[in-house]
Each structure stands twice: as structure tokens, then as C-alpha cells.
mmCIF file of C-alpha atoms and ligand atoms in Angstrom:
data_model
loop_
_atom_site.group_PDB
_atom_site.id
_atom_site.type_symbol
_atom_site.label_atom_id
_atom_site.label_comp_id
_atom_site.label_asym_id
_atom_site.label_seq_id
_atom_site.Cartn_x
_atom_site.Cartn_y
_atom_site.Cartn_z
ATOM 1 C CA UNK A 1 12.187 0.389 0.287
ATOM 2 C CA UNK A 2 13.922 -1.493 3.238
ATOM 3 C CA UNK A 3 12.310 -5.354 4.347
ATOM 4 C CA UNK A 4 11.070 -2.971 7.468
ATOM 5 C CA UNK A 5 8.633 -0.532 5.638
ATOM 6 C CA UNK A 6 8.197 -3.447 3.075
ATOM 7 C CA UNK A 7 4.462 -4.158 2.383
ATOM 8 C CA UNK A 8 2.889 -7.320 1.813
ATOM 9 C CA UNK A 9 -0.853 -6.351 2.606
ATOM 10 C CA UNK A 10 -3.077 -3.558 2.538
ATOM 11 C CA UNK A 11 -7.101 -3.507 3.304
ATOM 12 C CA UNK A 12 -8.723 -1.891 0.054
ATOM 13 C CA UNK A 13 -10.527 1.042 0.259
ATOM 14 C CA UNK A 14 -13.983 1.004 0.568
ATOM 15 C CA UNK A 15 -16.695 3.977 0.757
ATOM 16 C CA UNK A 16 -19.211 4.017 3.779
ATOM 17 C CA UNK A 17 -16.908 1.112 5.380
ATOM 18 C CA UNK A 18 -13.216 2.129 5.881
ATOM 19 C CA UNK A 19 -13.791 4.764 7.801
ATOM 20 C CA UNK A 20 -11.500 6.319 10.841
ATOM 21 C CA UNK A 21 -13.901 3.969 12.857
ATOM 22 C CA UNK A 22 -13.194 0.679 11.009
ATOM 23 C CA UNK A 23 -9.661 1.365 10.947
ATOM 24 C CA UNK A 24 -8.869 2.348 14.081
ATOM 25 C CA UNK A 25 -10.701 -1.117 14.559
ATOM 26 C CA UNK A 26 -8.398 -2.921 11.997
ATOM 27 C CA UNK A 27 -5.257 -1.347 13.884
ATOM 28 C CA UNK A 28 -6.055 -3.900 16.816
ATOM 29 C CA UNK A 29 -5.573 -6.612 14.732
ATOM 30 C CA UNK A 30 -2.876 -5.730 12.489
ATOM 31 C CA UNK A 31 -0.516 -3.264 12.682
ATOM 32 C CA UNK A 32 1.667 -3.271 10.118
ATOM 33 C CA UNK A 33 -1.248 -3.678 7.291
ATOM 34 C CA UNK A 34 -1.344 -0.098 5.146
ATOM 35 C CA UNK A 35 -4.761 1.101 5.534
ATOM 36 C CA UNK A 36 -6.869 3.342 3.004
ATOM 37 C CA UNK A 37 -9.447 5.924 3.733
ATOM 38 C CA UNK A 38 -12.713 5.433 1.780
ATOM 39 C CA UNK A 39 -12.634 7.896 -1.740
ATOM 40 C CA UNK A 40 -13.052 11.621 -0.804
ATOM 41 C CA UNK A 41 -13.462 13.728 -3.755
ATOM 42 C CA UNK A 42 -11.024 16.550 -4.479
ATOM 43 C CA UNK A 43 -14.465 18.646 -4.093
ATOM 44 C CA UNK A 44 -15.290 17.539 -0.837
ATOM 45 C CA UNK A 45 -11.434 17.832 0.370
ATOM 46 C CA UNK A 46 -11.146 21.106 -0.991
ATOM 47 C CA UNK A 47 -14.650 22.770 0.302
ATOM 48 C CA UNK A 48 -15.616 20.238 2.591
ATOM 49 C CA UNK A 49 -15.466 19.333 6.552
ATOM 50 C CA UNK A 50 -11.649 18.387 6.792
ATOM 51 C CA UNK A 51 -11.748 17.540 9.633
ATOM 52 C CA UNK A 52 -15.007 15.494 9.572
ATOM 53 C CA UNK A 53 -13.657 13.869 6.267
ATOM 54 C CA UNK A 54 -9.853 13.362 6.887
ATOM 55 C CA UNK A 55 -9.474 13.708 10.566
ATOM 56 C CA UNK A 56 -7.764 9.997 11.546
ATOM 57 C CA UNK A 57 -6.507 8.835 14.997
ATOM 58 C CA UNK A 58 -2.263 8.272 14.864
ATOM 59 C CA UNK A 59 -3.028 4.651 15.669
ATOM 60 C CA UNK A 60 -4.170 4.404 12.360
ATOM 61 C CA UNK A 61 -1.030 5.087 10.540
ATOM 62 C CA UNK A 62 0.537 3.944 8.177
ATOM 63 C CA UNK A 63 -2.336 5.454 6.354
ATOM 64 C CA UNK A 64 -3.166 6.253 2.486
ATOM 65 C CA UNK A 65 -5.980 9.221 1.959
ATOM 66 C CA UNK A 66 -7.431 7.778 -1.697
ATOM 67 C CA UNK A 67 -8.784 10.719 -3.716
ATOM 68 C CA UNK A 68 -10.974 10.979 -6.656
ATOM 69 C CA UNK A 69 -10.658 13.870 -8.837
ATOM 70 C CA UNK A 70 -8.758 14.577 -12.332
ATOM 71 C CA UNK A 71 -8.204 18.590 -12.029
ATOM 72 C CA UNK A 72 -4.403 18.969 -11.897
ATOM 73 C CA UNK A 73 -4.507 21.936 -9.672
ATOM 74 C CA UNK A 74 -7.297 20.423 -7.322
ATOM 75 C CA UNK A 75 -5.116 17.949 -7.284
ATOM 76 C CA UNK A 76 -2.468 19.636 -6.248
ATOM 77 C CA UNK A 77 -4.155 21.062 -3.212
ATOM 78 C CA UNK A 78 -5.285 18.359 -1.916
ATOM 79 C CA UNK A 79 -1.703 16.185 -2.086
ATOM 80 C CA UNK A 80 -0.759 18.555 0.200
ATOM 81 C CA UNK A 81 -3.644 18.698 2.657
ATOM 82 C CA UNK A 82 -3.130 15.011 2.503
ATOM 83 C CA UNK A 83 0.816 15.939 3.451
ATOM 84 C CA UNK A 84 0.270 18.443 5.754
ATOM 85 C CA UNK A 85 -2.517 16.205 8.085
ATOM 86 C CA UNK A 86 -0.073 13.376 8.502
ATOM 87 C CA UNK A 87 -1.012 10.866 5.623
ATOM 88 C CA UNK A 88 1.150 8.419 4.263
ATOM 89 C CA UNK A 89 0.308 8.148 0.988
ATOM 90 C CA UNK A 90 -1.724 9.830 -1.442
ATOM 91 C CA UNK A 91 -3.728 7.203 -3.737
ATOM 92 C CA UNK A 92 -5.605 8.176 -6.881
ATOM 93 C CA UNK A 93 -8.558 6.460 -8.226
ATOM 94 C CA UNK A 94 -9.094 4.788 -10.852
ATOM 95 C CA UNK A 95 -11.304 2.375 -10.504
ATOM 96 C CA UNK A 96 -14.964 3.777 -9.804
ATOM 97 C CA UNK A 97 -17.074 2.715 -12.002
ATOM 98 C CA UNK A 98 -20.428 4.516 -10.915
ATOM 99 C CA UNK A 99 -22.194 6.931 -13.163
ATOM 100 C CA UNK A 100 -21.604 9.964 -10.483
ATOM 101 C CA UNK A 101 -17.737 9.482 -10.768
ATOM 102 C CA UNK A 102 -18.081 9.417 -14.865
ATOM 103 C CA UNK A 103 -20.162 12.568 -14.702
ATOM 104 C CA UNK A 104 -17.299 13.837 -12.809
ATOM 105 C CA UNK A 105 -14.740 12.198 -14.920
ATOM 106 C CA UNK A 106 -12.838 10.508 -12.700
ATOM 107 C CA UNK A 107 -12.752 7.062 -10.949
ATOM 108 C CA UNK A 108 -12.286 4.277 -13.463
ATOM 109 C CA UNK A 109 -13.344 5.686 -16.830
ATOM 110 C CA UNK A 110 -9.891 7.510 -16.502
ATOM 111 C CA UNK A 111 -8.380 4.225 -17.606
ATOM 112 C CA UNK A 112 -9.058 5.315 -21.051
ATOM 113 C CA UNK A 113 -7.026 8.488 -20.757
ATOM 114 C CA UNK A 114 -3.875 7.327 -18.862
ATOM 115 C CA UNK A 115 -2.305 10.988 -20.258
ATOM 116 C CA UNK A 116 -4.555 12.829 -17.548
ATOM 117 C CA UNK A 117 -4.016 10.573 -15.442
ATOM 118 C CA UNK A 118 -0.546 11.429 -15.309
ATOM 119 C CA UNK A 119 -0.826 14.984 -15.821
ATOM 120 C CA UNK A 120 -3.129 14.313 -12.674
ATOM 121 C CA UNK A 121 -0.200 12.197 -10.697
ATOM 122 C CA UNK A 122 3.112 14.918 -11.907
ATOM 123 C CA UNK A 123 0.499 17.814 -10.264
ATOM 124 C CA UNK A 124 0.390 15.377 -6.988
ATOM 125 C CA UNK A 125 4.174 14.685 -7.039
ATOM 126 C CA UNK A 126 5.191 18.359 -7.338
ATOM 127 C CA UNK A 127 3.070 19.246 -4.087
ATOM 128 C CA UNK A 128 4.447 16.476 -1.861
ATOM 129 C CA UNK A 129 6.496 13.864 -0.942
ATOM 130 C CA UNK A 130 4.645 11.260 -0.440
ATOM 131 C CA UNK A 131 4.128 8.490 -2.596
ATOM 132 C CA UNK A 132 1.883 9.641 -5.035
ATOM 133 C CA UNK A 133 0.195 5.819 -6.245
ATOM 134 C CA UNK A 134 -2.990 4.859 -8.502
ATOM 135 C CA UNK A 135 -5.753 2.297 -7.814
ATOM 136 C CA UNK A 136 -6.853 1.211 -10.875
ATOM 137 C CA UNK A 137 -8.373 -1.770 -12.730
ATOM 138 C CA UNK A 138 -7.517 -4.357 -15.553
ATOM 139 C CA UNK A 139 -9.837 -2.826 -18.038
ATOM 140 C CA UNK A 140 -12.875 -0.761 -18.786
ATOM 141 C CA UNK A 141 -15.507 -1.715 -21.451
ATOM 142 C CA UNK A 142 -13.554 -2.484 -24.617
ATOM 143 C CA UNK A 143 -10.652 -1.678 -23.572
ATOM 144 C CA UNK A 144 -9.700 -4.504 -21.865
ATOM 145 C CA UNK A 145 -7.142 -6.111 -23.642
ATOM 146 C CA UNK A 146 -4.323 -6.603 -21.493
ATOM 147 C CA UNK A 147 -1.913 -4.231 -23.818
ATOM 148 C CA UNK A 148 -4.112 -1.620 -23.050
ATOM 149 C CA UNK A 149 -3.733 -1.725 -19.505
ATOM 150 C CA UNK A 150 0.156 -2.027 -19.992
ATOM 151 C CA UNK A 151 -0.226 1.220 -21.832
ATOM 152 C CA UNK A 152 -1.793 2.568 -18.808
ATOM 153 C CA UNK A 153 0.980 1.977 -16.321
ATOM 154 C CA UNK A 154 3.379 2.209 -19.137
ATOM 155 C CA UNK A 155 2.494 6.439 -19.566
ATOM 156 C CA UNK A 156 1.729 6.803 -15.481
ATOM 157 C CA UNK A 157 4.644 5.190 -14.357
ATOM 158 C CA UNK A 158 6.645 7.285 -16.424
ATOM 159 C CA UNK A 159 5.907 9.831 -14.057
ATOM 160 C CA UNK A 160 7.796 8.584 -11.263
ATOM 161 C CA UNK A 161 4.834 6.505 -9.819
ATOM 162 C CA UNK A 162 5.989 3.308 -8.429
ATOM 163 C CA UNK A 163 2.831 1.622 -6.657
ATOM 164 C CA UNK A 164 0.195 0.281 -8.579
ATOM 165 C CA UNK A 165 -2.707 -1.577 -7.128
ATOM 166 C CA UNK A 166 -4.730 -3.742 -9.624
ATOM 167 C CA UNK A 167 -8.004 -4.687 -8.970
ATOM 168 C CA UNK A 168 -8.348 -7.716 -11.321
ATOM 169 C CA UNK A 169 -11.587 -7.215 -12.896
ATOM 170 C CA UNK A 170 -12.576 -5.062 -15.829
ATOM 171 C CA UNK A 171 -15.089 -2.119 -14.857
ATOM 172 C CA UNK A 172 -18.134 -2.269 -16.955
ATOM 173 C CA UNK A 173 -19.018 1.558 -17.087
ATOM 174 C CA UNK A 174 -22.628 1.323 -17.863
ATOM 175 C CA UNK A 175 -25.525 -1.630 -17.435
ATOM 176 C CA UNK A 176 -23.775 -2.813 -13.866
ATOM 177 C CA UNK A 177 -24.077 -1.336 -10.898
ATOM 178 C CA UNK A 178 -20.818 -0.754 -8.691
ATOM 179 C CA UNK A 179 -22.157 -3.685 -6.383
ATOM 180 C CA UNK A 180 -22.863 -5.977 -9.658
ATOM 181 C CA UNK A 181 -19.321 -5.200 -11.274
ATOM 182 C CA UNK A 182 -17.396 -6.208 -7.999
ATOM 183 C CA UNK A 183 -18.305 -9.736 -8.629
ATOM 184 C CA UNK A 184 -18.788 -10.216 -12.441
ATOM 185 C CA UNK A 185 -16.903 -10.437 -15.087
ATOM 186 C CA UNK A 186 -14.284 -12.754 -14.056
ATOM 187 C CA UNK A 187 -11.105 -12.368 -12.424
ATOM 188 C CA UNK A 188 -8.330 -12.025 -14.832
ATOM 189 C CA UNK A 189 -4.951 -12.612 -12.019
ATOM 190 C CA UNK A 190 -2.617 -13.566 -14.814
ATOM 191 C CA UNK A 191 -2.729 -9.991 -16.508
ATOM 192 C CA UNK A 192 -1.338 -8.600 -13.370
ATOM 193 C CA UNK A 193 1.324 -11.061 -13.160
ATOM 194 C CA UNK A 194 2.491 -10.216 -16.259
ATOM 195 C CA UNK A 195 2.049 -6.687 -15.412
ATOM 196 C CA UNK A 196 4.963 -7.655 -12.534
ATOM 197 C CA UNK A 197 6.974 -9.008 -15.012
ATOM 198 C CA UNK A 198 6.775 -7.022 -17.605
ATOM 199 C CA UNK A 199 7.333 -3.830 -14.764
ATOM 200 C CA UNK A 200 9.790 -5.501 -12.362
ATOM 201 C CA UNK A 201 10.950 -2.428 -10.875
ATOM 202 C CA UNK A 202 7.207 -1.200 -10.179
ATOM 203 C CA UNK A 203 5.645 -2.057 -7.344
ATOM 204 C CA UNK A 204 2.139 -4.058 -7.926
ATOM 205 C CA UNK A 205 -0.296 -5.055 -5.723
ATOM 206 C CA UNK A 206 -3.450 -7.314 -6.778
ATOM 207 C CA UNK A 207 -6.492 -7.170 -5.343
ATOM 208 C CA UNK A 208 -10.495 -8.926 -6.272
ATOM 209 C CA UNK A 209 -11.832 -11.888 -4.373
ATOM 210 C CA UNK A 210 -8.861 -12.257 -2.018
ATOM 211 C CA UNK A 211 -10.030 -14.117 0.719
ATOM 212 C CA UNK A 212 -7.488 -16.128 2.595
ATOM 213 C CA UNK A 213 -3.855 -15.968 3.702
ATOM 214 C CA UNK A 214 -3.152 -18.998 1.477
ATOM 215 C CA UNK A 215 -4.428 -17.598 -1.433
ATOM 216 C CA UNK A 216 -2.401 -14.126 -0.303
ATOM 217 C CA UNK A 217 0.552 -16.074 0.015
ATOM 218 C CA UNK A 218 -0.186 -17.789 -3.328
ATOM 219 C CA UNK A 219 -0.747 -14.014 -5.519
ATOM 220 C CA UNK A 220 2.989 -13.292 -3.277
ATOM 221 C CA UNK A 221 4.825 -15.693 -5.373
ATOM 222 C CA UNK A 222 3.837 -13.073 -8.201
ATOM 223 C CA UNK A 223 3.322 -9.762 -7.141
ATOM 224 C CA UNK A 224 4.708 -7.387 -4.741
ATOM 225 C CA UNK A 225 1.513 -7.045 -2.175
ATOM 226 C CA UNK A 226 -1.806 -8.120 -1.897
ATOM 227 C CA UNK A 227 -4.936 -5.880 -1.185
ATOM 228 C CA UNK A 228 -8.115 -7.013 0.415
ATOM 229 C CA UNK A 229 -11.238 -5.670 0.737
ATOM 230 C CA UNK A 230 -14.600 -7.111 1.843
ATOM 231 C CA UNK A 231 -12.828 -10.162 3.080
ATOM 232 C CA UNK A 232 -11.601 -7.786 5.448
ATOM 233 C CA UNK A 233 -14.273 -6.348 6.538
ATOM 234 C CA UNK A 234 -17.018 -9.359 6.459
ATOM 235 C CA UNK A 235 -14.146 -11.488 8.778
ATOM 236 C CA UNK A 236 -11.714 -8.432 10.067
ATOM 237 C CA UNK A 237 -9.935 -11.721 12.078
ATOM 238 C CA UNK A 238 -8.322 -13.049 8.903
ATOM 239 C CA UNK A 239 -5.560 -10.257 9.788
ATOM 240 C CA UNK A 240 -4.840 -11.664 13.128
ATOM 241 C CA UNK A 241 -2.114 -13.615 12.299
ATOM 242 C CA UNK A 242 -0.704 -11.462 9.737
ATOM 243 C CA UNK A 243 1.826 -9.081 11.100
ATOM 244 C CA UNK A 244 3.378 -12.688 12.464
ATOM 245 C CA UNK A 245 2.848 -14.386 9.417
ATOM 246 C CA UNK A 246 4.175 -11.837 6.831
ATOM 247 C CA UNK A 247 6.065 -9.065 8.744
ATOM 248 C CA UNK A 248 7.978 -11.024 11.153
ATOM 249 C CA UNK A 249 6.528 -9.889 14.223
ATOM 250 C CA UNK A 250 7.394 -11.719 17.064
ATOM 251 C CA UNK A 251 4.116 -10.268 19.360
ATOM 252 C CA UNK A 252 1.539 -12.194 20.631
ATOM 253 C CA UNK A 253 -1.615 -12.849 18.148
ATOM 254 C CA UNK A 254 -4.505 -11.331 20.226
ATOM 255 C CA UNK A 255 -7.768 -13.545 21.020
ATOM 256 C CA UNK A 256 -10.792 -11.930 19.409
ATOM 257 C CA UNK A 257 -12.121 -10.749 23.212
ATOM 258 C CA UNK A 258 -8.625 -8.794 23.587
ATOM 259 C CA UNK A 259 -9.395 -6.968 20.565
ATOM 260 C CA UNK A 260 -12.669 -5.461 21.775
ATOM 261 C CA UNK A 261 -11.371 -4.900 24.836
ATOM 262 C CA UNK A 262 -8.506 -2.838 23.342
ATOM 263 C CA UNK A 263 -11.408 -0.613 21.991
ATOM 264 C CA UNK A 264 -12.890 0.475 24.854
ATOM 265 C CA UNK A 265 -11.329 3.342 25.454
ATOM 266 C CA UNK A 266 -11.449 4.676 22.275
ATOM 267 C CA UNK A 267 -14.876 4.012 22.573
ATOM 268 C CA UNK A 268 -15.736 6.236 25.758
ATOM 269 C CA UNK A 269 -13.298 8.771 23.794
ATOM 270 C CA UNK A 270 -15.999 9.307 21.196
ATOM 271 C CA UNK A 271 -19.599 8.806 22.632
ATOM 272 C CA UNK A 272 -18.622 10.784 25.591
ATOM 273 C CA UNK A 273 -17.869 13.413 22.681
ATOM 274 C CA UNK A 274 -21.815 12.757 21.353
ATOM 275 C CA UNK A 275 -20.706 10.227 18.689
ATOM 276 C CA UNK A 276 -23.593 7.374 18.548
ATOM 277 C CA UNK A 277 -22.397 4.239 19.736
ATOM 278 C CA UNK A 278 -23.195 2.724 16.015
ATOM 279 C CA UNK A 279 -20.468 4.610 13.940
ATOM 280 C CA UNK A 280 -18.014 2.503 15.424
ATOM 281 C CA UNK A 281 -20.419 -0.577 16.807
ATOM 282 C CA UNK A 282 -21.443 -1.216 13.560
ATOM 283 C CA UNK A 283 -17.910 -2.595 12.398
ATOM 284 C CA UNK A 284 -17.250 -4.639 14.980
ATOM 285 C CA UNK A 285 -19.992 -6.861 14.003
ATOM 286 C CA UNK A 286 -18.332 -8.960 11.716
ATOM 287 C CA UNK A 287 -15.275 -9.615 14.602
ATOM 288 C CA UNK A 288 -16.862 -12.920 15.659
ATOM 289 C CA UNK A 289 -17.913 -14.187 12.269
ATOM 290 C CA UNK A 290 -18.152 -17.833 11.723
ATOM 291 C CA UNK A 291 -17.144 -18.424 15.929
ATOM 292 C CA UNK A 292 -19.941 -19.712 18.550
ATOM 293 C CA UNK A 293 -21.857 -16.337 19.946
ATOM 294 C CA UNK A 294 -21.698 -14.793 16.851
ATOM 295 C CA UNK A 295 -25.989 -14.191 16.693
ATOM 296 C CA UNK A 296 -26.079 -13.348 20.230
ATOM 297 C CA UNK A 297 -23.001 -10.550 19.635
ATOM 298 C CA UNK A 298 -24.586 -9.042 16.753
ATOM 299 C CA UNK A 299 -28.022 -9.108 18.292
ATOM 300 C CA UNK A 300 -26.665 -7.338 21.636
ATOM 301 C CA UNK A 301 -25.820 -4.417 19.716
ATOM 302 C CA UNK A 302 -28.131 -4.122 17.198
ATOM 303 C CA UNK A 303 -30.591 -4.504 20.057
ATOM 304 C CA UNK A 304 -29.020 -1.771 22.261
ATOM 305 C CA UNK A 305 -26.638 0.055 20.022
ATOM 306 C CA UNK A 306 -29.022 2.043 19.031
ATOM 307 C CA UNK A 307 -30.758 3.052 22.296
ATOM 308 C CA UNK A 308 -30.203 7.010 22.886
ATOM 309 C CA UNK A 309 -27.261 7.479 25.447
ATOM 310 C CA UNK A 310 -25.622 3.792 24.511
ATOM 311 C CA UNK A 311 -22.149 3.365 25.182
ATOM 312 C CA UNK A 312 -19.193 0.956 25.821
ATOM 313 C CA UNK A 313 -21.382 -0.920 28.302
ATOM 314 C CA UNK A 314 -23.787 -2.177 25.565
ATOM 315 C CA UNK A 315 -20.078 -3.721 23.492
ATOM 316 C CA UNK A 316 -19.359 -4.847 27.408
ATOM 317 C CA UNK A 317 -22.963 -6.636 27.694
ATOM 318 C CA UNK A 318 -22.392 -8.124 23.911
ATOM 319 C CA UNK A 319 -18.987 -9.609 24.874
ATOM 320 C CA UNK A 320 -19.961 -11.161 28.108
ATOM 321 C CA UNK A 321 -22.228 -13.250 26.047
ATOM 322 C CA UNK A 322 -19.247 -14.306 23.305
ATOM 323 C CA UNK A 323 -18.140 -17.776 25.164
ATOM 324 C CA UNK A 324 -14.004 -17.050 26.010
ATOM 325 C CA UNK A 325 -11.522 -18.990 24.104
ATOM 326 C CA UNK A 326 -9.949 -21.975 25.555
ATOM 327 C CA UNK A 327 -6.752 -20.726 27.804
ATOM 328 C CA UNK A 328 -4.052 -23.114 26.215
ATOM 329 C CA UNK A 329 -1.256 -23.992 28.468
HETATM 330 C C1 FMN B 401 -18.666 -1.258 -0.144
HETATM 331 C C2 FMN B 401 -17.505 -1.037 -1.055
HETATM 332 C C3 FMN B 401 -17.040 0.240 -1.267
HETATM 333 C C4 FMN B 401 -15.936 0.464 -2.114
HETATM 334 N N1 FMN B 401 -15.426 1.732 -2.222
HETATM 335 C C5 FMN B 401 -14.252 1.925 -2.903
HETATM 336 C C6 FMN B 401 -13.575 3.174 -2.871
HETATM 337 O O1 FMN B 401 -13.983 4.119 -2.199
HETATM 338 N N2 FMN B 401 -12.432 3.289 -3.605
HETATM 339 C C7 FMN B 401 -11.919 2.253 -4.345
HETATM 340 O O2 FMN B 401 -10.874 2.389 -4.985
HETATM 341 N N3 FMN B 401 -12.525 1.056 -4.359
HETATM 342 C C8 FMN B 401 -13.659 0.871 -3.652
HETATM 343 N N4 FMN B 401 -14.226 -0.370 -3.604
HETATM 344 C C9 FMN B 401 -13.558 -1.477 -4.315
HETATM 345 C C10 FMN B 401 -12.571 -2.180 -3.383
HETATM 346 O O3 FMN B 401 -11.508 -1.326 -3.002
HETATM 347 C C11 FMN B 401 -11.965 -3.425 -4.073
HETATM 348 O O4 FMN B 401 -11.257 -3.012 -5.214
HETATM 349 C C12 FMN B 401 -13.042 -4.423 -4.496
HETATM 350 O O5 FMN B 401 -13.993 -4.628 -3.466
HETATM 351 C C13 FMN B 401 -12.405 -5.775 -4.872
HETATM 352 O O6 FMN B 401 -11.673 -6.301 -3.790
HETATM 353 P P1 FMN B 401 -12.301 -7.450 -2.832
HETATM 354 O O7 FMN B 401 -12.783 -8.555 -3.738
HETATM 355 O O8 FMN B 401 -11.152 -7.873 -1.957
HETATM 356 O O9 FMN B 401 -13.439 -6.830 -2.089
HETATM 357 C C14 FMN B 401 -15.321 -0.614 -2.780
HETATM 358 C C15 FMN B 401 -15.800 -1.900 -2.553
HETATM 359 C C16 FMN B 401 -16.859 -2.133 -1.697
HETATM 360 C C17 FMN B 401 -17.322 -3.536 -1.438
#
């Protein structure tokens, strides 16, 4: 990988938030971040509304499509739907930990069979090119020494895979929900340090309570990339500064009002196609977080984004009443 394509940061998937909505979003703020579609199931991809569930904007790219499935030949199919519609990068999951995605066997119980997960990754390989990579955790249940999880990437990357994103926290597969498990048990960072070490020529990126560009450039020092994910989308500005900061861009950092204004367009695009103004007002909320206007921003929208007909004029209305930044000269 050249210092160009290199990556340094990625925004996590996340289901019902990363949406084509969200990340077209995310592109006007940073555009050399990889982004990640929410899970789709190799079900849904394969009898599904493709275009409903995969369709993206070009904007949006570079792009990984994360799937959750562990039938080879599914699989298969889908790593080339994924091909064929543009994507990136085809990411597996392993991570999941919700009793649905057990049932199915997939998602992060997998950890615990790393052999299908590679059968799973060699079936991906054969039907594209793209990088075929694996989300996956530190640790399920008892499992969760860290030997175990070098075992893991041990037998997968012996595949060919060479990306590995870590979330740093051990799923619990049963007594937490999803929600619960993102913020207990603890953090373990170290493991996936050593991970890098032990794995030099992989490439591993860390992700779990990531929330500032210190602490990204601190896990950098380590590891090959860094992967956020609510951070992200509870204070999408944290990016601004980031294709500057990490990637060398020599662009100007766009004020927070230049951002929404960029989306206007692509606004109009899609209610004027009967979209409701909410599937893509609802992420925006979150753009002015912690700045003066904030309450009256949010309350705008939720006040009118809701209204039958709404449109760009109710994000218009919302931004008027978001004081400007200072001009500096
Ligand atoms: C609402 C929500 C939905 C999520 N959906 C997915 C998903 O579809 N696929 C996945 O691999 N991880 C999913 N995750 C986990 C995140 O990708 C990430 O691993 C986790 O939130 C920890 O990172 P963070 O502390 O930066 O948020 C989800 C997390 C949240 C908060």
C-alpha cells in the first residue's frame, strides 16, 4: 500500500446509523476517512432490495460493504455483488454479539471457530479482488485469553487477509445486550498492540472508546489505523481536521455552516424523489454538538423535519438560527 491510499482512520460500522445518508454526510467533513456500510446479512444481500440496501452515492467512496453471514457460497455471491456495485472493500463480521446473529451463526460467536471463518474469507477472496478483511473482537466469553485471539488471526490471516480491525472489548454472548457490551467489560488496548507486533506485516486497526484525535494519534504509535464509531457520529466534527491532520491535505478545514450547506443539494436530490426529510435530517443533528445554537438546531428540525412535504428549507431555517463563526483575518 503506497503513503497515498495509506489509512489512518476509518468510522466503524454501525447498524441503523451509517447509512448512505450519514455517510454521504461524513464525506463533507472528511474525505479521505474509509467509510463502512452498517451489517447487511448475506440473506438480505442475496434476496433482498439491492438497491435499497447497497445503493451508495460515488461521493461516498472509498467505501467497505460489511457483511454478516458464514455460508461459503453465500459468501461468495455476495463478494461479488459487493465488486460488481463499486465497493471498496468487503468486511466480514465478527463481532455481533446479539442473539439473532448467534441463531444465525455469525457475527462474533464466530471467534470461536476461526476455521470457518476462513473457509468463509478464501470463498470471498476467490470471487473478487477486493480486500477481503474481518471485524472482529478481542474475545468472546471464555475465550478471551489473548492467545486465543492470536489463534484467530493466526488461521484467518493465513488466508491472505491482511486487515484486521479489533474492537478492544470481549463480546459477552449472552446476559448483555449489544448496547450493554459496547461499554462493559473493559478495554483491553494492549492485546492489540501486541497483536501488531506479534503480526507486523498485518495490517491492524483498533477501535472501542476512541474519542479524540489525541488519543487516535496516541493508539498510531502502535497500530496501523484507528476506527471510530459513536464518537463519530455523537460529534461527526471531530473529523474536520483530519484529512489535514493525518493525510496531508493541504485544503481548507470547512466551518461547520459550510458543511450543511454542501448538503443541500443532495438534499433536494432525495426529498424531491419522496425521501422524508428525516432519513438524512436526523444525522445532522449531532453537527453542532457542544457549539452555541446547538438546542435551537436540533429543535428546528425535530420541530419541522417531520412536517409532511419538509425539505431543505426546514435545514435552511435551522441554520439561520446556528450563530456564524467568527471570520478570522
Ligand atoms: C448503534 C451501533 C450499531 C452498531 N452496529 C455495528 C455493525 O453493524 N457492525 C459492526 O461490526 N459493529 C457495529 N457496532 C459496533 C461498532 O462498530 C464499534 O465496534 C463499537 O461501537 C465500538 O467502537 P466505539 O467505542 O468507537 O463506538 C455498532 C455500534 C453501535 C453503537
Amino acid at each position: 500500500m503506497t503513503n497515498d491510499q495509506r489509512q489512518y482512520l476509518s468510522v466503524a460500522p454501525m447498524m441503523e446509523r451509517t447509512d448512505r445518508h450519514f455517510r454521504y454526510f461524513m464525506r463533507q467533513i472528511t474525505k479521505r476517512s474509509l467509510l463502512y456500510t452498517e451489517m447487511v446479512t448475506t440473506a438480505a444481500i442475496l434476496h433482498g432490495d439491492r438497491e435499497k440496501l447497497l445503493g451508495f452515492s460515488p461521493e461516498e467512496k472509498p467505501l467497505a460493504l460489511q457483511v454478516g453471514g458464514d455460508n461459503p457460497n453465500d459468501l461468495y455471491t455476495c463478494a461479488q455483488i459487493a465488486e460488481d456495485m463499486g465497493y471498496d472493500e468487503i468486511n466480514l463480521n465478527i463481532g455481533c454479539p446479539s442473539s439473532r446473529v448467534q441463531n444465525g451463526n455469525f457475527g462474533a460467536c464466530l471467534m470461536a471457530q476461526p476455521e470457518v471463518v476462513a473457509k468463509a474469507v478464501e470463498a470471498m477472496q476467490k470471487a473478487t479482488d477486493l480486500p477481503v478483511t474481518v471485524k472482529h473482537r478481542i474475545g468472546i466469553d471464555d475465550r478471551d485469553s489473548y492467545e486465543d485471539m492470536r489463534e484467530f488471526v493466526q488461521v484467518v490471516s493465513q488466508t491472505g487477509c491482511q486487515r484486521f480491525s479489533v474492537h478492544a472489548r470481549k463480546a459477552w454472548l449472552q446476559g448483555l445486550s449489544p448496547k450493554e457490551n459496547r461499554d462493559v467489560p473493559p478495554l483491553r488496548y494492549e492485546d492489540v498492540y501486541r497483536l501488531k507486533q506479534e503480526f507486523p506485516n498485518l495490517f491492524i486497526e483498533i477501535n472501542g472508546g476512541i474519542k479524540t484525535l489525541e488519543q487516535v494519534r496516541d493508539h498510531l504509535q502502535f497500530v496501523d489505523s484507528v476506527m471510530i464509531g459513536r464518537a463519530a457520529y455523537d460529534n461527526p466534527y471531530l473529523f474536520a481536521t483530519v484529512d489535514r491532520d493525518f493525510y496531508g491535505e493541504t485544503g481548507e478545514v470547512r466551518d461547520r455552516h459550510d458543511i450543511i450547506e454542501s448538503m443541500y443539494p443532495y438534499i433536494e436530490y432525495w426529498t424531491n424523489r419522496g425521501w422524508k426529510l428525516n432519513a438524512i435530517a436526523r444525522h445532522l443533528l449531532q453537527l453542532f454538538s457542544g457549539q452555541p445554537g446547538t438546542k435551537a438546531w436540533k429543535r428546528h428540525i425535530s420541530e419541522h423535519g417531520c412536517r409532511p412535504g419538509a425539505g431543505v428549507e426546514v435545514i435552511q431555517g435551522a441554520l439561520a438560527k446556528v450563530p456564524q463563526p467568527p471570520v478570522l483575518v
